[in-house]
Short mmCIF file of C-alpha atoms and ligand atoms in Angstrom, two decimals:
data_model
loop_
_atom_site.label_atom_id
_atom_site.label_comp_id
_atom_site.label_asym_id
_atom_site.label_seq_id
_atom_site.Cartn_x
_atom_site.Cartn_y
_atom_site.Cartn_z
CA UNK A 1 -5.86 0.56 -7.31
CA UNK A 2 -4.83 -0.83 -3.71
CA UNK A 3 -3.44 -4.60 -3.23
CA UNK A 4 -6.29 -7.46 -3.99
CA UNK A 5 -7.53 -8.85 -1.50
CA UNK A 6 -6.90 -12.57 -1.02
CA UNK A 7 -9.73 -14.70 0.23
CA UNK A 8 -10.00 -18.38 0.32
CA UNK A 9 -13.25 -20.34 -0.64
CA UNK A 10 -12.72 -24.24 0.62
CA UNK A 11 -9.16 -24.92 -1.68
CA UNK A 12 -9.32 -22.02 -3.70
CA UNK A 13 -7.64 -18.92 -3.49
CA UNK A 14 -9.36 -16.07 -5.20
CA UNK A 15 -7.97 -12.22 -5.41
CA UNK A 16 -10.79 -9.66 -5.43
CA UNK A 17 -9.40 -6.33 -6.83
CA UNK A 18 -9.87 -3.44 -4.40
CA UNK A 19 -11.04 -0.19 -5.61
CA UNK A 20 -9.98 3.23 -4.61
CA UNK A 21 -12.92 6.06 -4.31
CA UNK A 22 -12.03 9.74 -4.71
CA UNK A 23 -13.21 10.00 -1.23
CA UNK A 24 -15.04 7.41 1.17
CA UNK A 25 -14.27 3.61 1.29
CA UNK A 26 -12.34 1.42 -0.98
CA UNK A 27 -14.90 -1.52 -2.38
CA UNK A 28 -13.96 -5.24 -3.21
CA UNK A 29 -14.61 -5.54 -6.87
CA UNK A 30 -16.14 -9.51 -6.60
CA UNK A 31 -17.57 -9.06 -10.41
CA UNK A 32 -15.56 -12.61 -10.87
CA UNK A 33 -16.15 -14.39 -7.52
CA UNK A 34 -19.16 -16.26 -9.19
CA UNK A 35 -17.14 -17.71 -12.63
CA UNK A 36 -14.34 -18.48 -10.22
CA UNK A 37 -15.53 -19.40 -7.13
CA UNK A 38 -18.94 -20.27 -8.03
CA UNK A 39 -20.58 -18.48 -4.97
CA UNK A 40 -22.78 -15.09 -4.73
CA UNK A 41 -22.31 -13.21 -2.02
CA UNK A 42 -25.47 -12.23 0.31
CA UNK A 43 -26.39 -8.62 1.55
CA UNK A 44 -29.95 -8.05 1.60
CA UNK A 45 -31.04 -4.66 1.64
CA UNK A 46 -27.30 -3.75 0.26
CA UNK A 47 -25.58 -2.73 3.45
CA UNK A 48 -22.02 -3.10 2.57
CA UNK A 49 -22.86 -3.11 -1.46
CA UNK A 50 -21.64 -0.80 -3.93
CA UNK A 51 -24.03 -0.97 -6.83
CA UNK A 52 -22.33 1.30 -8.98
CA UNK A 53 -19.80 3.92 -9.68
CA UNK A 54 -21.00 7.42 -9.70
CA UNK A 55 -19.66 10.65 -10.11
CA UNK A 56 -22.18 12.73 -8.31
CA UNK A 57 -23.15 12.66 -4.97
CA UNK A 58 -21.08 11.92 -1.80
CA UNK A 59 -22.03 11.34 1.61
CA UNK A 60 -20.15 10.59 4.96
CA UNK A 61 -22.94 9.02 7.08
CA UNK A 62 -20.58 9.25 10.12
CA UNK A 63 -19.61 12.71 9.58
CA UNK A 64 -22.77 14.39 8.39
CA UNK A 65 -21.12 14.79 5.26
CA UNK A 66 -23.29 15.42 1.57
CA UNK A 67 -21.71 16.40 -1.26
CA UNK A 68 -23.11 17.43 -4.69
CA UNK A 69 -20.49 17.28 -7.43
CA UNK A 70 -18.08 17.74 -4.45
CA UNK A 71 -19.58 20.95 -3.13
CA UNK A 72 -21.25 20.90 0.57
CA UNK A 73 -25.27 21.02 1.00
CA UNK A 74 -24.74 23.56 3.26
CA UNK A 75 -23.02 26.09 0.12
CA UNK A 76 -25.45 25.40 -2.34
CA UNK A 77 -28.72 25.69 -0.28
CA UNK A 78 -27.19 28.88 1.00
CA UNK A 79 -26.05 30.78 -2.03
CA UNK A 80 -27.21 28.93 -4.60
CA UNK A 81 -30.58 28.17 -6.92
CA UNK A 82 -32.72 24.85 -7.63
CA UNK A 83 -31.70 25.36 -10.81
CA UNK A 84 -28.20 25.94 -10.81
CA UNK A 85 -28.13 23.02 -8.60
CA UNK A 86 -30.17 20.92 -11.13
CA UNK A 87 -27.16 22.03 -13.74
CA UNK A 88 -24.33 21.23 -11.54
CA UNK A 89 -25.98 17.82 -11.03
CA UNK A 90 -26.39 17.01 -14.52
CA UNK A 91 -23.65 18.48 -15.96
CA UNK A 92 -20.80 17.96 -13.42
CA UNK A 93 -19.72 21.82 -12.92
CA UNK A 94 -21.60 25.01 -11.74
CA UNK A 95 -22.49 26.36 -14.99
CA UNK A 96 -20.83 30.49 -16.00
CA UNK A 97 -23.64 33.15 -15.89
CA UNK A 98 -24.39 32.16 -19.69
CA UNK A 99 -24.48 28.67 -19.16
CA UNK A 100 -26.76 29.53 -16.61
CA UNK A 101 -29.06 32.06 -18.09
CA UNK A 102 -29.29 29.55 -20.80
CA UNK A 103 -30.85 26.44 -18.84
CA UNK A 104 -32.79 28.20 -17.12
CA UNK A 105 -34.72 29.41 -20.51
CA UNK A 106 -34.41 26.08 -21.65
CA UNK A 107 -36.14 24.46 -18.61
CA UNK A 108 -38.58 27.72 -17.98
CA UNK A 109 -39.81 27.33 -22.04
CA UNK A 110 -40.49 23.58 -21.24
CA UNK A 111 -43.19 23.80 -18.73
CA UNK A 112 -46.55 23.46 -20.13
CA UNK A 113 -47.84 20.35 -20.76
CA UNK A 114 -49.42 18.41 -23.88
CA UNK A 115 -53.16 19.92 -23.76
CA UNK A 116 -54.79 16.52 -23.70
CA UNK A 117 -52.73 15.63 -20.37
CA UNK A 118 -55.08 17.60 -18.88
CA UNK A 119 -57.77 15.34 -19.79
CA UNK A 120 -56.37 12.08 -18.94
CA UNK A 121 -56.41 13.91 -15.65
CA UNK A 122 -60.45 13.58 -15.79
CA UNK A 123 -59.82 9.77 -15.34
CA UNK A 124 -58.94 9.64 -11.77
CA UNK A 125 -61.05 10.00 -9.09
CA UNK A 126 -61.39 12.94 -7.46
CA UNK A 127 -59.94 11.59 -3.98
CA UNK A 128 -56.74 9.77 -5.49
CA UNK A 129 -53.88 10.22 -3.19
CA UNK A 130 -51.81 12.68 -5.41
CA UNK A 131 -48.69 10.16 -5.57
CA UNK A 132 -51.06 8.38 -7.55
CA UNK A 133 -51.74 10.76 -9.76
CA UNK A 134 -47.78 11.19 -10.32
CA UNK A 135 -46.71 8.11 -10.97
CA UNK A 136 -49.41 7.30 -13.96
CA UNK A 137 -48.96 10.49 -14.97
CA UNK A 138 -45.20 10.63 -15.20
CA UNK A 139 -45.25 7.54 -16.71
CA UNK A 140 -48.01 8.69 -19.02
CA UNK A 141 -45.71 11.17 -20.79
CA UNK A 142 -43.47 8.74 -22.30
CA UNK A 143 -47.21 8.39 -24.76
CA UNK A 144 -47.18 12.20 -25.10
CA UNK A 145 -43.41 12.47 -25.69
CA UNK A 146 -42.61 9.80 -27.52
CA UNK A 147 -39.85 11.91 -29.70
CA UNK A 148 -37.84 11.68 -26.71
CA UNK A 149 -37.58 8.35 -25.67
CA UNK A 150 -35.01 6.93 -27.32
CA UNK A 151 -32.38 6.17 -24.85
CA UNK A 152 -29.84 5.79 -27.59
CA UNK A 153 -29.49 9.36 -29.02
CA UNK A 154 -27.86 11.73 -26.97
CA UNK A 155 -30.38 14.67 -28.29
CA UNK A 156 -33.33 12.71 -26.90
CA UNK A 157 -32.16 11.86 -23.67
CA UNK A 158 -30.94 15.36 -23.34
CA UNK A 159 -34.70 16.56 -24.20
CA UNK A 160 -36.50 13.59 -22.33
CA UNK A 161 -34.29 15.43 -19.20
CA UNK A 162 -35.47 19.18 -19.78
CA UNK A 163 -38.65 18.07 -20.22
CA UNK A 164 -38.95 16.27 -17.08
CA UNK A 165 -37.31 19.01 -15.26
CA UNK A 166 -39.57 21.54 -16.27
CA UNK A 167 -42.63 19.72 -16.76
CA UNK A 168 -42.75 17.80 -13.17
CA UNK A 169 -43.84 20.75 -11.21
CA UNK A 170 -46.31 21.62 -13.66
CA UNK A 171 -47.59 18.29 -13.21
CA UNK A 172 -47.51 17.92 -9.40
CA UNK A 173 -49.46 21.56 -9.28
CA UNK A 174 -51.72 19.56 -11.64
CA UNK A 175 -52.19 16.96 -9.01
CA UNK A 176 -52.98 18.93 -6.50
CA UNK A 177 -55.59 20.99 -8.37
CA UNK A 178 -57.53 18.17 -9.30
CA UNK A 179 -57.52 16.88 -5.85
CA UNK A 180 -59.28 20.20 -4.68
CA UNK A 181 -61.04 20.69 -7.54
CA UNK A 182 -59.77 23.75 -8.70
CA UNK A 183 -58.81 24.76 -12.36
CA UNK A 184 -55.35 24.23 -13.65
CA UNK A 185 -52.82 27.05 -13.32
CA UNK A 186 -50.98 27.79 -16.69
CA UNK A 187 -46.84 28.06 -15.81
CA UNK A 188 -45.89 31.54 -15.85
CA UNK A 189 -42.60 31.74 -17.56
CA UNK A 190 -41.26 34.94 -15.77
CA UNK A 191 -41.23 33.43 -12.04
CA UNK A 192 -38.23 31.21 -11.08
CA UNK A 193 -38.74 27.46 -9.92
CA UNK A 194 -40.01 27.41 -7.01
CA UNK A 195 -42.42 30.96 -7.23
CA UNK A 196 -44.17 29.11 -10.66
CA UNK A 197 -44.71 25.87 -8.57
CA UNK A 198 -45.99 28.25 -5.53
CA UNK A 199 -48.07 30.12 -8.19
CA UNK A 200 -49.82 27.01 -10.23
CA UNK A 201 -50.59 25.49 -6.71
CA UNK A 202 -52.14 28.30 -4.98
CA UNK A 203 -53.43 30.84 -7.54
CA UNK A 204 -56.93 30.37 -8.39
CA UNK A 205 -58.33 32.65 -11.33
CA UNK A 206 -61.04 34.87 -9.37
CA UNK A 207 -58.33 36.26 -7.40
CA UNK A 208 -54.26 37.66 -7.78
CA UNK A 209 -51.34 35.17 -6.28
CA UNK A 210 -48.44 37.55 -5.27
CA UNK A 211 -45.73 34.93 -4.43
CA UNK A 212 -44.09 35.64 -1.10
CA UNK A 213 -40.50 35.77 -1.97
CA UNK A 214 -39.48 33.97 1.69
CA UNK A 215 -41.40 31.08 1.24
CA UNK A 216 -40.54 30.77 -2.67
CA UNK A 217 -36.61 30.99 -1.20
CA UNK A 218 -37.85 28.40 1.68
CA UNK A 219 -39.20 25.99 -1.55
CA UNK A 220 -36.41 26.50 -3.71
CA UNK A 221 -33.92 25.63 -0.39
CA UNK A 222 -36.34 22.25 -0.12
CA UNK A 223 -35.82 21.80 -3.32
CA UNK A 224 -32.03 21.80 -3.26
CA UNK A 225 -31.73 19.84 -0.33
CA UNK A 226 -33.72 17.08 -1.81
CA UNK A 227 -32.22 17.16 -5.02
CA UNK A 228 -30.13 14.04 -4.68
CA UNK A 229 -28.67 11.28 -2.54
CA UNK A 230 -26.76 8.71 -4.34
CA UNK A 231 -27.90 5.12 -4.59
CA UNK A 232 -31.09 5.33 -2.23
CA UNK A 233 -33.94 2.90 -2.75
CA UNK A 234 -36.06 5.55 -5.35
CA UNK A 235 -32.63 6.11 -7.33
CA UNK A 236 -31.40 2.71 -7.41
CA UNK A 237 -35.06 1.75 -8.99
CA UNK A 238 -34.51 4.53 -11.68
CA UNK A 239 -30.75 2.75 -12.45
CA UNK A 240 -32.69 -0.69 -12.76
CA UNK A 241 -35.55 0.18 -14.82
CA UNK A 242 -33.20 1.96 -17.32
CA UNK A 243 -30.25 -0.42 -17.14
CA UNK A 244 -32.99 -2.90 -19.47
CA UNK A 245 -33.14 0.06 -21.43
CA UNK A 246 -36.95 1.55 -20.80
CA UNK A 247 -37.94 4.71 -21.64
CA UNK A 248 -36.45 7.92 -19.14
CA UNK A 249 -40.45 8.57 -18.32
CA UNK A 250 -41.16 5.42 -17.47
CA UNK A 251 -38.19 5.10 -15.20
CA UNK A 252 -38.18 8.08 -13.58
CA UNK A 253 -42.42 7.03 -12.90
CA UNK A 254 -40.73 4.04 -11.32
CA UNK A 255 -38.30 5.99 -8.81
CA UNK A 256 -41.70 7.73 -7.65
CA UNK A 257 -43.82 4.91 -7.09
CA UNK A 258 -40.64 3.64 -4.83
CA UNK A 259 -40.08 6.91 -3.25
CA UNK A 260 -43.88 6.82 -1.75
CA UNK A 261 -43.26 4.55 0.30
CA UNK A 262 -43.60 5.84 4.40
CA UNK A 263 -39.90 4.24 5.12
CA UNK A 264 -38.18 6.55 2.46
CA UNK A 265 -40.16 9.22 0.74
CA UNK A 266 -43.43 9.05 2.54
CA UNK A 267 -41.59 9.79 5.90
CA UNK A 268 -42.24 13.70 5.78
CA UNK A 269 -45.74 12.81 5.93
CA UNK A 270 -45.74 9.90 8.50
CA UNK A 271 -43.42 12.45 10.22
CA UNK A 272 -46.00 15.23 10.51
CA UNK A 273 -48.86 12.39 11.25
CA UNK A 274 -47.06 11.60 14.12
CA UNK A 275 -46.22 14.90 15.60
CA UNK A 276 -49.68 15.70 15.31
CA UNK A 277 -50.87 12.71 17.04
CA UNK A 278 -48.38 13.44 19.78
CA UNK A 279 -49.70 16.84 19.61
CA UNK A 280 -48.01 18.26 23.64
CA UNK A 281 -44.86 17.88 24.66
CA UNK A 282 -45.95 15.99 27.84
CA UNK A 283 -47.37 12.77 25.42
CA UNK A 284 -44.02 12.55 24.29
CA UNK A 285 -42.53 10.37 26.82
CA UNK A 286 -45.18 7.70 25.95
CA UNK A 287 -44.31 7.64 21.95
CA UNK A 288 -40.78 7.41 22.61
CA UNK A 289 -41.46 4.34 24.73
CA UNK A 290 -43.34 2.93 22.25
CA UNK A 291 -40.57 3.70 19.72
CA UNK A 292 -38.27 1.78 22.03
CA UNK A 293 -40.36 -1.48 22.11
CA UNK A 294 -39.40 -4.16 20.75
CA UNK A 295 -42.78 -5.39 20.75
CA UNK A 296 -44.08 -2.05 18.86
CA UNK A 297 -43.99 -1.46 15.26
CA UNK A 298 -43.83 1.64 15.72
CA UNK A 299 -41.01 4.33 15.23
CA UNK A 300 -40.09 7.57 15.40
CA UNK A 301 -40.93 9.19 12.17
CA UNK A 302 -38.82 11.27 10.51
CA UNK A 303 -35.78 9.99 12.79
CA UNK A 304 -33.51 7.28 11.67
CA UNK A 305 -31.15 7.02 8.23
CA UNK A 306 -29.34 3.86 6.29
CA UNK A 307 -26.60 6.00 5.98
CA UNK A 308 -26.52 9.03 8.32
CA UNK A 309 -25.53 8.07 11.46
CA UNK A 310 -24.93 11.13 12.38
CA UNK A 311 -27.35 15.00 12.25
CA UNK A 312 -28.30 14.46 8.90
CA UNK A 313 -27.06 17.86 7.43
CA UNK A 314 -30.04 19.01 5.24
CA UNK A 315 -32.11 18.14 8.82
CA UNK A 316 -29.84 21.45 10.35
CA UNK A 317 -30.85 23.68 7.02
CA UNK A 318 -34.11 22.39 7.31
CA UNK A 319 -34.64 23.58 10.95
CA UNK A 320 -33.33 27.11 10.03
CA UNK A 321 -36.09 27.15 7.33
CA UNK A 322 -38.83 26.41 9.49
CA UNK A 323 -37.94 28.93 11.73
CA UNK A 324 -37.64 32.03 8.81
CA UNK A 325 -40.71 30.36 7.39
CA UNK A 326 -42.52 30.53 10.85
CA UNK A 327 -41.59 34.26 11.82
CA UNK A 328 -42.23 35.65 8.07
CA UNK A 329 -45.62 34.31 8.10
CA UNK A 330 -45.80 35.51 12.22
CA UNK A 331 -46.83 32.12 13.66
CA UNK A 332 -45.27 33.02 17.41
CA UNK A 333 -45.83 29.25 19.27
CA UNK A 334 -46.79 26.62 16.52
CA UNK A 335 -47.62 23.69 18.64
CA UNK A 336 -45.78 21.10 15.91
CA UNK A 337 -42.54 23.02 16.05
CA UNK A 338 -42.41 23.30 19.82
CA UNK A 339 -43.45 19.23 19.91
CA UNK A 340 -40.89 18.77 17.38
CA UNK A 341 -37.89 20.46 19.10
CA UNK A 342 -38.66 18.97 22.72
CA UNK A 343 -39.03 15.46 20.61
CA UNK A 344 -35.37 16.08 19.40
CA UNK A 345 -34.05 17.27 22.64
CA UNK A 346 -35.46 13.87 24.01
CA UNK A 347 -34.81 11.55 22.11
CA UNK A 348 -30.94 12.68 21.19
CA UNK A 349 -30.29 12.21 24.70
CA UNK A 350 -31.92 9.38 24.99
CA UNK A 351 -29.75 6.01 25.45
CA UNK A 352 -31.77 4.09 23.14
CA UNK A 353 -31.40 6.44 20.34
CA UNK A 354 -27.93 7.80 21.15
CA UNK A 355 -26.39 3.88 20.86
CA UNK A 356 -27.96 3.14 18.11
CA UNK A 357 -27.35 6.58 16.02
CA UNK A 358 -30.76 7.66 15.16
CA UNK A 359 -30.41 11.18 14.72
CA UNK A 360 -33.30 13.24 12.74
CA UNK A 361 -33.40 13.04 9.15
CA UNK A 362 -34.46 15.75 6.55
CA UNK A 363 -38.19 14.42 6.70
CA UNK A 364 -38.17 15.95 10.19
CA UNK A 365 -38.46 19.03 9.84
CA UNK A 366 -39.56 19.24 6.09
CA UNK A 367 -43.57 18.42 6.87
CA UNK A 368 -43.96 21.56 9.33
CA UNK A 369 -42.84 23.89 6.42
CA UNK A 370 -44.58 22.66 3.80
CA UNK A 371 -48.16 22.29 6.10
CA UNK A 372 -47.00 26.22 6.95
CA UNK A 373 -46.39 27.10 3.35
CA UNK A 374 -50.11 25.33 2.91
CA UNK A 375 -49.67 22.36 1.67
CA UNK A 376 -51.46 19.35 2.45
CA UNK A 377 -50.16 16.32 3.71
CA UNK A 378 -50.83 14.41 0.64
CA UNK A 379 -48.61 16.55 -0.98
CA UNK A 380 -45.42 16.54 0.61
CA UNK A 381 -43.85 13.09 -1.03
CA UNK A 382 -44.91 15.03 -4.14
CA UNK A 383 -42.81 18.06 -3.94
CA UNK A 384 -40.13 15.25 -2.73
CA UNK A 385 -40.63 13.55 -6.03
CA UNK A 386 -40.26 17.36 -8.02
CA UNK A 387 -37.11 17.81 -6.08
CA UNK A 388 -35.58 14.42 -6.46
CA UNK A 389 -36.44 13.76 -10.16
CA UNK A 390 -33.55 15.87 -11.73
CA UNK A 391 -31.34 13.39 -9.06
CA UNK A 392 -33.01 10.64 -10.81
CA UNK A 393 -32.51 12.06 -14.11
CA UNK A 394 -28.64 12.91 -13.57
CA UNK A 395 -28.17 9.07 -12.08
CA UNK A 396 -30.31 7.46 -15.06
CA UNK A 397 -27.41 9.27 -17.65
CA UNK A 398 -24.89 8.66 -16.39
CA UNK A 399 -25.71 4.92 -16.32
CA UNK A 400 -27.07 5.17 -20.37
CA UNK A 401 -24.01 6.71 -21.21
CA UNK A 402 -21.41 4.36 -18.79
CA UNK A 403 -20.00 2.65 -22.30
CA UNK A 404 -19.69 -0.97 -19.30
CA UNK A 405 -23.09 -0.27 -18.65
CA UNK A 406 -25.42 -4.06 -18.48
CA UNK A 407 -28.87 -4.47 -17.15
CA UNK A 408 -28.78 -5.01 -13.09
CA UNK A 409 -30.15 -8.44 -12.35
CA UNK A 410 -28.91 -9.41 -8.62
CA UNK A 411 -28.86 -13.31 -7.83
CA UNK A 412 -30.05 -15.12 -4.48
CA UNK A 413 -29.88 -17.49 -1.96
CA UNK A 414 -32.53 -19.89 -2.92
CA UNK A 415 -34.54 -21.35 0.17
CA UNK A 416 -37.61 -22.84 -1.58
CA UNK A 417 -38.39 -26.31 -2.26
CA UNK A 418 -35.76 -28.23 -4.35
CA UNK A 419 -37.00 -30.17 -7.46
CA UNK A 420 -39.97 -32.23 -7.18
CA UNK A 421 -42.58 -34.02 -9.65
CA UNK A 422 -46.01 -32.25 -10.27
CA UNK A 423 -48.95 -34.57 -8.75
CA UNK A 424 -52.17 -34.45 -10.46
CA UNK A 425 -54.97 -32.61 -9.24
CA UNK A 426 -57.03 -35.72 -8.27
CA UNK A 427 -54.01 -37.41 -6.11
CA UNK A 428 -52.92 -34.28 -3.98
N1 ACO B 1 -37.50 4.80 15.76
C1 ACO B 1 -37.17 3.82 16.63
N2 ACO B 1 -36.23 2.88 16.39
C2 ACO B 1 -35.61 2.92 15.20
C3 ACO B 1 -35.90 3.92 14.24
C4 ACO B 1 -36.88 4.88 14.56
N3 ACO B 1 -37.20 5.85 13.68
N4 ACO B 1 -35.13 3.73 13.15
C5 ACO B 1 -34.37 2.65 13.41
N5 ACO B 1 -34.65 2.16 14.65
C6 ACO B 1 -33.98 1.03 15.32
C7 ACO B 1 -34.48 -0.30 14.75
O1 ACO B 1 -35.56 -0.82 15.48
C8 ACO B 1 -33.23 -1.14 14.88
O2 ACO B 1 -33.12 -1.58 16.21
P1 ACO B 1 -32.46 -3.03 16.54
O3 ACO B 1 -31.05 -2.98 16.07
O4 ACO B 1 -32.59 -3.13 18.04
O5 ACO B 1 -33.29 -4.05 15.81
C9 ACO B 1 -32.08 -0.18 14.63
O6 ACO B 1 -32.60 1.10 14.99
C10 ACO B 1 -31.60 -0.13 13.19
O7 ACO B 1 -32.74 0.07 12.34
P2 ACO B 1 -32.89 -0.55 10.89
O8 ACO B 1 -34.32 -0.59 10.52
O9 ACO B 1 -32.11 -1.84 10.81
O10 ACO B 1 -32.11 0.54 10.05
P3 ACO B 1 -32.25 0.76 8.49
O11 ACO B 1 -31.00 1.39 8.07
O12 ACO B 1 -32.67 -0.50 7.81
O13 ACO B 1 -33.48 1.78 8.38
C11 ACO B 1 -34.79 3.75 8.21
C12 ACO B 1 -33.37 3.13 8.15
C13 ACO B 1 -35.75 2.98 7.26
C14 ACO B 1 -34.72 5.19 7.75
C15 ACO B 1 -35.29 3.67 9.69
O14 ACO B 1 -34.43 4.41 10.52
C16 ACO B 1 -36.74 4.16 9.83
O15 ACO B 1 -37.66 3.38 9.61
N6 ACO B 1 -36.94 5.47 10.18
C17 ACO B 1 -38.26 6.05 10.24
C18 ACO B 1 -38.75 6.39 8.84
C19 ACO B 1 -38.04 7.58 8.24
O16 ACO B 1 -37.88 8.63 8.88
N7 ACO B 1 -37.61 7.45 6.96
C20 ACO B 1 -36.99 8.54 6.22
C21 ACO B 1 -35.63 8.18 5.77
S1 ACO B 1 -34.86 9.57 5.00
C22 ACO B 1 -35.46 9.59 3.45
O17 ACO B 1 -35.87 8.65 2.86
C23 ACO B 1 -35.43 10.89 2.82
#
């Protein structure tokens, strides 16, 4: 612990204890400013507020920096799996090859669904945006799993997690079935992660799926890069639904319904909206002037982070995907790629963007693989939602089982009308 920090609030002098990260900056602890000063402090949108202490992810915005469990993006996404990632993340270590071979039967024996979830799939329409579809379904399992939703037992949570885990992709393949109106896919339990998502999405059963083995890598690398990012809007949502103690489903249902949203998990898809709209490199000088208006609502997709304000570091993996993704499946000029690299080039040496640090994030790049691996749009904030939900999962535990854990419940500057007497209907 560093020296307090004396501040002074009209007479008073109050010490805020300062705490000391493992890495990063040191936060003011002002958990007694209110009781002894009897003011809040004010930071909409939580730009210089620590919500939380957490043990798993790091990032250095300025540097490019992101962490899992201390080890760089860069490392896992190259030599490791989803999986082991999803095990690091939960349990704080890279798991031994036993430790390994054993979650991944334990998550791979967990991926078919209660039967009747596929027919409270009949109730949506046909055309419901697949997000849709996730987040009542998600929430849904909490009724067909209901011997795992007691946040209180360690067992429970621990089988409310595997489930979720394995069951999400199965779900999200779901989604996107129903969408197209195509049967449901069984899991197959002897294809990794990412080649049973492939599989249950694009297998029909008049014909054989092989799984290409690039593009299952290229998944399982989208995957790992989206696995977690500390206290982001989606996560932090998880952390307040489950510090009033709800039910892991229903929580994690909340961090996707946040997570659609175009300004965090919805960007891949506004990203490749917008790139297709631009659609030649010579219409890009008008977007980016439109991006610069101040008058325009409009931005530049897919560029842009709270935190980053530097390359975003899964946005440099992501580019190196696209490009194996691209030349395995032999597309020689793909008109998105070539408008999204001149974009890039532009607008990083642009003054407007350079000042203010807007650098591409991962959503950049992410939409061109995932339209190349054929997916549709609709789906991309889904496979988001698959990759983040074991981040969501690993944040939600560690908040149950924080022993000074309380529900969240922020305070506010009140700007409204001050007390006044109710007038009858007749004498307003
Ligand atoms: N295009 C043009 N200008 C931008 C952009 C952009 N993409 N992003 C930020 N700016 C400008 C803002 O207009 C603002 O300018 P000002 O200071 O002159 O008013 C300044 O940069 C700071 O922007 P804020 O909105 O205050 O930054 P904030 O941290 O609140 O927003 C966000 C971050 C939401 C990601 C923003 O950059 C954005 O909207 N980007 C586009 C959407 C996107 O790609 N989201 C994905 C995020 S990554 C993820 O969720 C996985």
């Amino acid at each position: 612990m560093n020296a307090p920090v004396t501040i002074k609030i009209g007479e008073k002098s109050i010490d805020l204890p300062v705490k000391a990260g493992s890495v990063g900056p040191d936060v003011l602890d002002i958990g007694k400013l209110y009781a002894e000063a009897g003011v809040f402090t004010f930071d909409p949108g939580f730009t210089s507020t620590a919500s939380t202490e957490s043990k798993i992810t790091y990032i250095d915005g300025d540097a490019g920096v992101l962490l899992y469990r201390g080890y760089p993006i860069e490392q896992l996404a190259e030599h490791g799996d989803f999986l082991e990632t999803c095990y690091l993340l939960l349990n704080g270590d890279l798991p031994s090859a036993a430790q390994k071979a054993d979650f991944d039967y334990r998550v791979t024996r967990h991926t078919m669904v209660h039967e009747q979830m596929a027919r409270f799939f009949q109730g949506f329409r046909r055309d419901a945006h697949p997000m849709a579809v996730m987040v009542a379904s998600v929430g849904a399992l909490s009724a067909f799993y209901n011997d795992s939703t007691d946040v209180h037992d360690p067992h429970q949570r621990m089988v409310a997690s595997m489930r979720m885990i394995a069951k999400i992709p199965t779900i999200a393949a779901m989604a996107y079935k129903y969408n197209v109106g195509q049967p449901f896919v069984y899991p197959k339990n002897d294809l990794d992660y990412a080649s049973n998502f492939l599989r249950m999405c694009f297998a029909v059963p008049c014909e054989d799926y092989k799984v290409n083995p690039v593009l299952a890598r290229a998944l399982d690398r989208i995957f790992i890069l989206h696995a977690d990012h500390e206290q982001n809007a989606s996560t932090s949502t998880v952390r307040l639904a489950g510090s009033s103690g709800a039910n892991p489903f229903a929580c994690i249902a909340a961090g996707i319904a946040c997570l659609w949203g175009p300004a965090h998990g919805g960007a891949n898809e506004a990203a490749l909206k917008m790139l297709s709209e631009i659609g030649t490199p010579d219409r890009i000088p008008a977007f980016i002037a439109k991006a610069k208006d101040k008058n325009d609502p409009f931005r530049l997709m897919g560029f842009g982070h709270r935190v980053y304000k530097n390359y975003d570091p899964r946005a440099k993996i992501m580019q190196r995907t696209l490009q194996e993704v691209l030349s395995e499946l032999g597309v020689k000029d793909d008109p998105l790629f070539d408008v999204a690299l001149e974009l890039e080039r532009i607008a990083l040496s642009d003054p407007y963007f350079v000042e203010k640090k807007l650098y591409p994030n991962v959503d950049f790049y992410s939409g061109i693989i995932l339209k190349a691996m054929g997916f549709p749009t609709t789906m991309f904030t889904v496979l988001f939602a698959v990759a983040r939900t074991v981040g969501w999962i690993a944040q939600w535990r560690e908040m149950i089982e924080d022993p000074g854990q309380r529900i969240g419940r922020p305070r506010q500057l009140y700007t409204g009308a001050p007390r006044r007497d109710y007038v009858p209907l007749g004498k307003r």
